[in-house]
Structure formats: structure tokens, C-alpha cells
Amino acid sequence: MRVSLRLCARRTADFIGVSVSEVAKNSEHSGKNAYTTVQNVLSVKKNLTVPEWNKLKYVFSGPGFAYQAVSVIMKDKCGLEEARKLTSALEMSDSLNLITKAQMLRAYGFFSSECTMEDHKFIEETIDEVLSTYPVLSADLSSYLLSGLMSTPLWKERADLILKKSAEVNHTVLCIYAQLAFEHKEFDLGWDTMEKAVSTGPNFVPSLYNCIVDHHESHPQENLIFKLLDFLEKHSKMMTSYAAESLSNILNRSDNLVARFSSVDLRGHCTCCKRRLQRLPLTAEEHKTLLSGLEEQFDLKCRFNTYQQEEVDQFKEFLESCPPYTLVVDGLNLFYRSQKSELLTNSISKLRREGHKMLVICRDHLRGHKEFCNLFKSHTLYFLNNRTKDDTFVIYAALFKERGAFVLSNDFYGTYYTSLKGASKILFRKWQLSHHVVCSGYLAMDFLLPTHTPIAQRTSNGLSIHVPLVTDDLYSAFAPYAWLCIQKVSVEEKQKSWRLWPHKPFVHEIESKSGATVFRQHAHNVRKQHVNSKKLKKSYAVYY
């Protein structure tokens, strides 16, 4: 990694100097290095001329240069003029094909306020050419074209045609279409499109949130930010951090509202207002949707001989007659991945003393394992065939008959999650975040039962609402990075709000760890909070 970064830095220095032609002859870069190098160049030389863009294009032999360059221009907010010069440079080098022109429309949509009539003509001609050339559009191509329509007055007919020709109207396409509606003051259409997009993805794209918040003050009669808060609460969505910052600034200017960034501890208490978030069960409709998704998984896997139909039927019959339970234990996963047997025994005993009844699902080869059978001897055990993958069985047992049981496992069920579609995918993560018992460490064996559901919640008296936040870079996350605490206060409290609820700086950027899922990151955060709380208790004991 260091070698490639040094290479990018050296090429950047060469480009800024006089030897750009020598670099152009001997350099080959991947798309990732193209992004890094363009970013380095623009950080030193804020504006490039068309010939400089042309020279920089020759440094890279790969086809992804234009896409990466536009991404840098948008991220660094270099302005539409840079995108125009890049377009001219690509045209000079005969690199401006139809797909590249469509990719360039992202910048025209991003800097829509800077677009001129000439830009509108370029956008419309490009879209018309793409629509006449390709009978079917990919989801990515559709999103590029829709982005370009942000500033054009005649947008609706072309946007509808793009959706009609799109092979897949996915979450991103619907989000951009909703943003188009809000940009062109079609607010009802925007909300309707967001309703359609609810089941297609976890959270909405950052630009859509920003657009809604930005239009609030110019259209106060629409109450956009309050409708947005209601929408987030209704559909269990999370808000992106930069839009939340703008939202908090607007709310803090009002006479009776206070908005602060905060966090929520393991017991569900907000660090700002000290109110406690609740653990919310799935609604009857949500439970039915999630359970029907599990039934489909069983049917599909039986059809392809992953499961045996007889085994599935026997398992369902067993659940009808088995004793009540509050914890479903993934026996194979927990037993073999927990190497400290004494700690595991103590933790299981602690859960039993707290009144938990367990259903342990495991495989046949553990029947004769003395240590395993002794560990769970006072609980209900169910043995599957040795080759049966137990993920679906464990989750089905936890959801069976709305018992609301917890799942105790070190598995984050990523494979099962990827097999789900639509609403089931979203509901599964919502359920998992409040029902999956997370270990504070794979070997420490401290089982932490979730005490609250990390979704937007309003208190029963309506005096406060807590909105979970994700960063703009990781907007598709299912676990919140932070919270926005919004309170209704009196005039006297508002005057003292700076002292009662001090402002805290908010860090928007977090490190993205490759290979780690967002839910696994959530588990690490829980572990960190647990360790900190133990240290705090210990320090109190020493003090007293």
C-alpha cells in the first residue's frame, strides 16, 4: 500500500513539474491510483487548464480516468468549470464517448446551480442520444442521466422515459428521482418516490437528505424537515451526518427546540437529555413479512436439496410443542468458537440465574460430547443433521410465534442476510440489532442483551426525538454511528441551552475497514462501550 501511495505522490510531483511528457510515456495506473493522483494534483493546483487535463489524461491508460476525475471534482467541490475543462480535454483526445459523456452528467447535476443554457443543451442532447442509442439502460447509466436533469427545466418527461428503459429501478435510481422531484418543487412526488424506495435499501443517499433540508427554509409552508423526521421514525431509517448538521442548525435557531449530537450508552440512555430509548418489537405486519421471508428460504433450499423437507417439517412440529424459551443458542457456533470453556460455563450459568430459558440448536455429532451436554443439560436441545446449515433454523426459532426471543451467537448471519430480498432484508437487520446477543469479545464471553432498538424514536409525551445517524461515506450502514437528540424546551430552558446541553464537535469521517461488515463494526462498538463501563465502575469503587 505504501509503495502505491509513494508512486502516486511521485507521479503527482512529476506532473506539477515540467516532466509531464516523460511521465505520460512510462506510466500505467489503476482507477484507484487515478483517483488518488487527480486528488493530489487538485490539492496543489486548484484549477487546471484544458491542456493540463489533457496531459493528465495521457498518464492513465485505463478507461476509468474520466469517472474517477469527476468523482474528485465533486468530492473536492472544485466547481462546474473544472468539469467543463475536463470534458473539453476528453473531447480533444477523442476519449469522450457516449458513456463517458453520460458519466460527466454527474458533475452537472452536482453543480446544478452553476449550469448555464449551454450546459442545459449539452445535458439534454446527451440524454436524448443515450436514450435513442440504447434500448435498455443499466441502473448505473440511469442514475448518471437522472443526475444531469437536476438543473434542466424540462425534466419530467425525460426522467420518466429513463425509468421506463431502466433494466433495474434500484434504490439509488429511486433516490435520485426523488431528489429530482424535490429540486423541481414537486414535493408530493418526492415523498411518494421515497415511499417506494423504502424497501429497496437501508438508508437514502446523502444528496437526497441534503436537498430536503436545504429547501426547508425557502418553502416553510411545506414543513419539510418535520415531515422528514416523521418519515424516518415511521420507516426506521437513519439520517446522514452532514444533513443532520444542517438540520440541527435550523432547529437551534427556533425559539423552542434544541438539537445536539449525542451518543446512546449500553442501557439505552441518551448522553445529552438522559432519556432512555426503548426496545421496540416488530409490528404484527413486519413480523409476518419477516417470517414469510424465512418460509421462502426454507422452500427454496428444500427445492435445491440444501435442506430436507422432512427435517424442516419435523423442526416446525417440534417448535409447536417445545417448552417456552427466551434465548435461541447457535450451539455449534458458540461452543466451537469459544475456546475458554470455564468462561463460557460461567456466562451460561449467569444467564440461567437471570431467568433465561434456552433452546439450543446444534448438530448430531455433538450428541455424545460430554462437555457440551453438561453445559446445556437444564435447557432444551434440538439436533439437526450434520450437513445442515443451521442459520435459517436458528433465526426461525427466534421469530416463531412472536416470542421475541434473543439469538445468542458469534455469527453475524451475513450469508443469510445477502440471500434476502426487498423488505425482508431491511426488517431482518432492524430485528437483529435489537435481538442479537453480542459478545463483548469472542473469548471474553460477556453476553450483552440489547436494551434498545437503534431506530428513530419519539418519547410518549412528544418532547424529544432521537434520530440515528450514519456518515455520508457509509450511508448504507444498518448500525448508527451517532445520534441527533432533538428536544422541545421552554423559553427559559432555551436561553440556558448552551449550558444545559453543551455543543459537542461531530466527526463526520470514520475509517472504513476493508473486509469488516457494518454489523461487525457495531459489535466492536458495543464491546468498547462495555469495557469502558466496567472501567468506570472500577474507578468508582476505588474512589468510594
XYZ file of C-alpha atoms in Angstrom, residues 12 73 134 210 213 228 246 261 302 317 349 358 376 403 405 471 492 495 518 521 540:
21
model
C 1.898 13.961 -8.821
C -14.109 17.227 -8.778
C -29.626 2.058 -26.083
C -29.311 17.497 1.907
C -33.102 20.170 4.401
C -38.622 14.128 7.163
C -27.668 21.466 8.685
C -25.283 15.433 18.585
C -35.582 -27.712 0.095
C -43.586 -29.612 14.707
C -24.894 -20.117 34.296
C -32.648 -21.600 26.267
C -26.768 -27.181 28.443
C -41.964 -14.963 21.121
C -36.525 -14.476 21.751
C -21.733 9.105 7.941
C -36.177 29.800 29.869
C -31.845 30.715 26.977
C -21.073 -2.742 9.331
C -18.303 -2.770 13.497
C -15.957 4.449 41.337
